PDB file of C-alpha atoms in Angstrom:
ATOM      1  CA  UNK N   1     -35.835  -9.537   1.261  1.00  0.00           C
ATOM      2  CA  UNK N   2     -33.322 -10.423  -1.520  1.00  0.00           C
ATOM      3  CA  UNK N   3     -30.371 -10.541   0.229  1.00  0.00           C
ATOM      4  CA  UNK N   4     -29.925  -7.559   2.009  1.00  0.00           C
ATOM      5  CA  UNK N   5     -29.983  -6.489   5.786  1.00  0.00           C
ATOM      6  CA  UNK N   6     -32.755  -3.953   6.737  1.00  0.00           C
ATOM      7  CA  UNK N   7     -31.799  -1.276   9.306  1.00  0.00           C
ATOM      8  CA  UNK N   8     -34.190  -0.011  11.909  1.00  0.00           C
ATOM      9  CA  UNK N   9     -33.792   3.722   9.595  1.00  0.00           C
ATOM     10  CA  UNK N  10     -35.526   1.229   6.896  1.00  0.00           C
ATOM     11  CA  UNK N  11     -32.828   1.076   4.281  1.00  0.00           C
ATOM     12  CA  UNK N  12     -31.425  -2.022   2.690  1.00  0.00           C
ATOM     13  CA  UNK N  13     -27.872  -3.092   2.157  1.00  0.00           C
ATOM     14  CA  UNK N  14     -26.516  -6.410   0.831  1.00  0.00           C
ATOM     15  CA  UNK N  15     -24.505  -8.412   3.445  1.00  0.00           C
ATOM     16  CA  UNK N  16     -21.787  -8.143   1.188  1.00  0.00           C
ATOM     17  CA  UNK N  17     -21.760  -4.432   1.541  1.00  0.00           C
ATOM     18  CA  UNK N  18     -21.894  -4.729   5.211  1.00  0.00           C
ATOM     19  CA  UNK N  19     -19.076  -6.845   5.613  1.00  0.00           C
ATOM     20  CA  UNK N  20     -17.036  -4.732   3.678  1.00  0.00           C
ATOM     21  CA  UNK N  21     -17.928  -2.068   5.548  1.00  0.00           C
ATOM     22  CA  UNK N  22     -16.801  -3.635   8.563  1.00  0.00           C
ATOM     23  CA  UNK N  23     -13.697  -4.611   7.288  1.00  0.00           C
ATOM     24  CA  UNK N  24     -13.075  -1.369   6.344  1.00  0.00           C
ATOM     25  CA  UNK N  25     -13.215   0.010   9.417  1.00  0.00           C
ATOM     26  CA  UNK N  26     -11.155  -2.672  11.281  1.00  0.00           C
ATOM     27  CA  UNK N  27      -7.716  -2.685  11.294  1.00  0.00           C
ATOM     28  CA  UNK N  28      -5.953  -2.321   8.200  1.00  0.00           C
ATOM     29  CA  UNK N  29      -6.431  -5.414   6.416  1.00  0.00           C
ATOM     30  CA  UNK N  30      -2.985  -7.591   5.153  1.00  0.00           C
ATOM     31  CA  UNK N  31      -3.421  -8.972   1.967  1.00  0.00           C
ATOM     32  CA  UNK N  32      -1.911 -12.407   1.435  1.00  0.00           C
ATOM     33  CA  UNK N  33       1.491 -12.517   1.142  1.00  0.00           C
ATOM     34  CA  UNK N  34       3.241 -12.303  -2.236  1.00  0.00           C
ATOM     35  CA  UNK N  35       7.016 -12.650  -2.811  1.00  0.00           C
ATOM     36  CA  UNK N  36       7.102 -12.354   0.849  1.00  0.00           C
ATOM     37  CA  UNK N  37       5.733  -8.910   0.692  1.00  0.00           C
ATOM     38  CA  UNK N  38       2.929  -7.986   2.925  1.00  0.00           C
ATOM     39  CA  UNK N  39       0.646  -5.040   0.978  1.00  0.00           C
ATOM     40  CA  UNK N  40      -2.310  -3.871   2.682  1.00  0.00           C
ATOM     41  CA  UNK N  41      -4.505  -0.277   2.003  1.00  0.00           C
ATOM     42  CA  UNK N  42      -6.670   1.462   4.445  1.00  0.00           C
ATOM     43  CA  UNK N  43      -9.309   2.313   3.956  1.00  0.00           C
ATOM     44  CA  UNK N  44     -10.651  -0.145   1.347  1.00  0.00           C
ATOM     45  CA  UNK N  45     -14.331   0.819   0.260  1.00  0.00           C
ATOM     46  CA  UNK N  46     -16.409   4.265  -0.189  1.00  0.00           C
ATOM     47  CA  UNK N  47     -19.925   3.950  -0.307  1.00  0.00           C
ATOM     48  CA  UNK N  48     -21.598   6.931  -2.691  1.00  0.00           C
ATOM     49  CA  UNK N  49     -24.747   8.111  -1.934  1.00  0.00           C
ATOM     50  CA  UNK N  50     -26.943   8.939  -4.658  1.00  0.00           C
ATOM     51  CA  UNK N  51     -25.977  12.780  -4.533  1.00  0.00           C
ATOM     52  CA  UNK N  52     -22.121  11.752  -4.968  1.00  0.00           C
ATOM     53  CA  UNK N  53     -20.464  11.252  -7.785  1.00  0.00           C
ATOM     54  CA  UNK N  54     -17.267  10.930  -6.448  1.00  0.00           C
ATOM     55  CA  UNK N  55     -15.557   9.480  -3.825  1.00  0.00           C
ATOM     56  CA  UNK N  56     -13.100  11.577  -1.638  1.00  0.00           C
ATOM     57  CA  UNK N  57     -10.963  10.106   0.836  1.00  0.00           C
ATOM     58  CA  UNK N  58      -7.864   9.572   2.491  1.00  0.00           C
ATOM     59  CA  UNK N  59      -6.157   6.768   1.733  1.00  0.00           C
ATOM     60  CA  UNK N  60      -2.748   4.964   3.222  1.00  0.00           C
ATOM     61  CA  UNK N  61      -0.939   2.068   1.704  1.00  0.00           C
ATOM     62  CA  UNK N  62       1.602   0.004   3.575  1.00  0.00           C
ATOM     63  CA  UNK N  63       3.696  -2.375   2.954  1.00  0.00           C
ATOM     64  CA  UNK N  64       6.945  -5.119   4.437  1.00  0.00           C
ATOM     65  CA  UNK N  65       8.871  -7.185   3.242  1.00  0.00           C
ATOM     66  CA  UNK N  66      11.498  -9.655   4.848  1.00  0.00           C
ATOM     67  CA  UNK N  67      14.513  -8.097   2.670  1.00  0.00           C
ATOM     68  CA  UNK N  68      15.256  -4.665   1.778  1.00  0.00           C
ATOM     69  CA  UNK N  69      13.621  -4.383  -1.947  1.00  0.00           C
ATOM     70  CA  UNK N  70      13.337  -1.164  -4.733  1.00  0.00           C
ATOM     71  CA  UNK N  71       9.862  -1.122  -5.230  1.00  0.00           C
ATOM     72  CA  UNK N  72       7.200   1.548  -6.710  1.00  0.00           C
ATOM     73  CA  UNK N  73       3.205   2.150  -5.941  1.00  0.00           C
ATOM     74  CA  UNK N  74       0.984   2.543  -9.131  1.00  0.00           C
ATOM     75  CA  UNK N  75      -2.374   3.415  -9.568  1.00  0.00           C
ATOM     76  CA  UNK N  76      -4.426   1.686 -12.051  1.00  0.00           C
ATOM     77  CA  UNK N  77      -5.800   4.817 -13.946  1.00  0.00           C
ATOM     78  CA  UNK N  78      -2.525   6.409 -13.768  1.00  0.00           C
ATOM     79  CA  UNK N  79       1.261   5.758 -15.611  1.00  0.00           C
ATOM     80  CA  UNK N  80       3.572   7.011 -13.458  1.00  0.00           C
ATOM     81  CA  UNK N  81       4.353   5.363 -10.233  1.00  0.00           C
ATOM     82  CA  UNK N  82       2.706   7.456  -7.055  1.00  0.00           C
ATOM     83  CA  UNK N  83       5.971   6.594  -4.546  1.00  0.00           C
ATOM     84  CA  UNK N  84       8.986   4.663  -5.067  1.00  0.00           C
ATOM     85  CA  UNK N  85      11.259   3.275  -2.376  1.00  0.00           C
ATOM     86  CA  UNK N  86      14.892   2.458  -2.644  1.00  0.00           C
ATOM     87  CA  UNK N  87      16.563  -0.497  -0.384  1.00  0.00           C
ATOM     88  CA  UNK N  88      14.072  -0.277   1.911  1.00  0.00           C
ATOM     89  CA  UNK N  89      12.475  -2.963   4.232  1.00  0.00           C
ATOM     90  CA  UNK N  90       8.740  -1.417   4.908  1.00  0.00           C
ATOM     91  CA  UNK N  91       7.170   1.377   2.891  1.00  0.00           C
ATOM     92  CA  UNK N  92       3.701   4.046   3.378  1.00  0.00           C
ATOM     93  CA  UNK N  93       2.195   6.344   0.895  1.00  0.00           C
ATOM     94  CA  UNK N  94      -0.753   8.397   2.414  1.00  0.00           C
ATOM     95  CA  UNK N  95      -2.960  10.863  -0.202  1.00  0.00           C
ATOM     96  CA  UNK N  96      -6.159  11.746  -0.894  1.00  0.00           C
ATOM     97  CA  UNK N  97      -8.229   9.882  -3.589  1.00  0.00           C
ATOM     98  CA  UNK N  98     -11.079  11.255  -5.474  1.00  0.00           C
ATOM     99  CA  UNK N  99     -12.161   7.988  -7.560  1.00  0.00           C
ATOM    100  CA  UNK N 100     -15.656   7.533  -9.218  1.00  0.00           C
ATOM    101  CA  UNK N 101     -14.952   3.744 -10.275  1.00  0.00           C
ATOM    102  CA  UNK N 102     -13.085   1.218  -8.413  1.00  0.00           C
ATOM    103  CA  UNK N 103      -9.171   1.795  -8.388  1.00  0.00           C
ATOM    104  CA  UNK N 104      -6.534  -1.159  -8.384  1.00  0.00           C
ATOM    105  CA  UNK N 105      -3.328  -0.582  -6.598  1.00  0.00           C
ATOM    106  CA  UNK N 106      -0.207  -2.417  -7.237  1.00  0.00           C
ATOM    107  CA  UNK N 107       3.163  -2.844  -6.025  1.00  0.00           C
ATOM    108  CA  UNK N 108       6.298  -3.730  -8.759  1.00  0.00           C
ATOM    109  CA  UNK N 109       9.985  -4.220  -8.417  1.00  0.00           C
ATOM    110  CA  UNK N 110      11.840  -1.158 -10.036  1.00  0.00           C
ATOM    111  CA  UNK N 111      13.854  -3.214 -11.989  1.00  0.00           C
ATOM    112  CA  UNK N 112      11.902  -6.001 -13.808  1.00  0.00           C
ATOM    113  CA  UNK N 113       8.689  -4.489 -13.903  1.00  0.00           C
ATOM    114  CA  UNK N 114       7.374  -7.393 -11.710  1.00  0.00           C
ATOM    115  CA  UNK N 115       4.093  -7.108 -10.069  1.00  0.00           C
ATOM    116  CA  UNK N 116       4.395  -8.171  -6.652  1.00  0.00           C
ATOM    117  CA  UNK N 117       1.133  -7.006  -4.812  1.00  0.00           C
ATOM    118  CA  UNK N 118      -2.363  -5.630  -5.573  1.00  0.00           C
ATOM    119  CA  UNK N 119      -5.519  -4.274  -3.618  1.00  0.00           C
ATOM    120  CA  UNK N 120      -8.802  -3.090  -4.810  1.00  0.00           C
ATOM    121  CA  UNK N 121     -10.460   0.202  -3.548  1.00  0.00           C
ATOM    122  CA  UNK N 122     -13.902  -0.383  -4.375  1.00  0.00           C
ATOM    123  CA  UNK N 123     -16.247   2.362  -4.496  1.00  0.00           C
ATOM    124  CA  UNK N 124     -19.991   1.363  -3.923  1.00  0.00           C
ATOM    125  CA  UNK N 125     -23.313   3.078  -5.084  1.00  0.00           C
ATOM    126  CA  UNK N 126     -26.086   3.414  -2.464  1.00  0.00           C
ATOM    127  CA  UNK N 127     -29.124   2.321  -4.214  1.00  0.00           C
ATOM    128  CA  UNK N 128     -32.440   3.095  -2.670  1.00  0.00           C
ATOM    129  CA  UNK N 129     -34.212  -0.077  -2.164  1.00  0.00           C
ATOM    130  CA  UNK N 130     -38.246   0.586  -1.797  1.00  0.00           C
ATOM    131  CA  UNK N 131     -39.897  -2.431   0.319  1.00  0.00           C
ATOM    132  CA  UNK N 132     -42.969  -3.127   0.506  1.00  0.00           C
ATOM    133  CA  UNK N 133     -45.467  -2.089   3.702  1.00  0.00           C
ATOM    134  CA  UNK N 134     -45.703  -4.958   6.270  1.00  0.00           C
ATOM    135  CA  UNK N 135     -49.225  -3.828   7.162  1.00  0.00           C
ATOM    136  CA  UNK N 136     -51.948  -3.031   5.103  1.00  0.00           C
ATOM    137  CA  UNK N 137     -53.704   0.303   5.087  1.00  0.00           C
ATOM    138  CA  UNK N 138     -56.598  -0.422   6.613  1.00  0.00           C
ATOM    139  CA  UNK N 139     -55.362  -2.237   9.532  1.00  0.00           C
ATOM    140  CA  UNK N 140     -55.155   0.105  12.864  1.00  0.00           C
ATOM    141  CA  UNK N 141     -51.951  -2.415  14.409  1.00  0.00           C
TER     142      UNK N 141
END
C-alpha cells in the first residue's frame, strides 16, 4: 500500500500525516529548549482538501523563559514582527492564519537580532489516492 494507512471511508494517508495529525491535536507541543526559552505553537498542521486553496485557522504561540527577556514573534513571509514583549518572563500571540504554503515562526531578542526559537506550521495537500479493487468483478464474495 505504499506507505499509507487506509481508513474504513477508503482513503489513504501516509503515517507521517497521521502522526502529525495527532500531534496536532494533543496538547500543545514544546519545542526543545533554546537559550532556555521554551517556544511551542498550537495548532501545528492544516490539511487542504483538494477544493482548498488556503488554509484558515486559528493559531496561538506561547512561549517561557527562565529570565525576564525583550523578545519579538516574526512570521516568515512577513518583515515586521507580529508581537513584541518587553521584560517579560512568558509571552502568547493568538490570530488567525490564512497560509497556502508552510509558514516558519521565529522568536528573536529585540536587541541583537538573535534568533532564539522556531516552529513550522505545515500545511498539507489531501491527495486522492485510487487503490486498486481487492476482488475481482466477477467474483460474487
Amino acid at each position: 500500500m505504499g506507505g499509507c494507512t487506509i481508513f474504513k471511508l477508503g482513503y489513504c494517508l501516509p503515517l507521517s500525516a497521521i502522526v502529525l495529525f495527532a500531534l496536532q491535536h494533543s496538547s500543545a507541543l514544546a519545542l526543545p529548549q533554546l537559550a532556555g526559552i521554551e517556544f511551542s505553537i498550537q495548532p501545528r498542521l492544516c490539511v487542504l482538501s483538494e477544493q482548498e486553496e488556503r488554509c484558515e485557522d486559528e493559531l496561538e504561540i506561547r512561549w517561557t523563559a527562565g529570565e525576564p527577556r525583550a523578545l519579538c514573534l516574526y512570521r516568515s513571509d512577513k518583515q515586521l514582527p507580529l508581537r513584541c514583549w518587553e521584560n517579560e518572563l512568558s509571552g502568547s500571540h493568538r490570530f488567525s492564519l490564512s497560509a497556502a504554503a508552510n509558514v516558519t515562526f521565529s522568536l528573536r531578542e529585540v536587541d541583537q537580532n538573535l534568533l532564539l526559537a522556531s516552529a513550522e506550521f505545515e500545511v498539507v495537500r489531501d491527495e486522492p489516492r485510487y487503490r486498486r479493487k481487492r476482488r475481482n468483478p466477477w467474483s460474487f464474495f
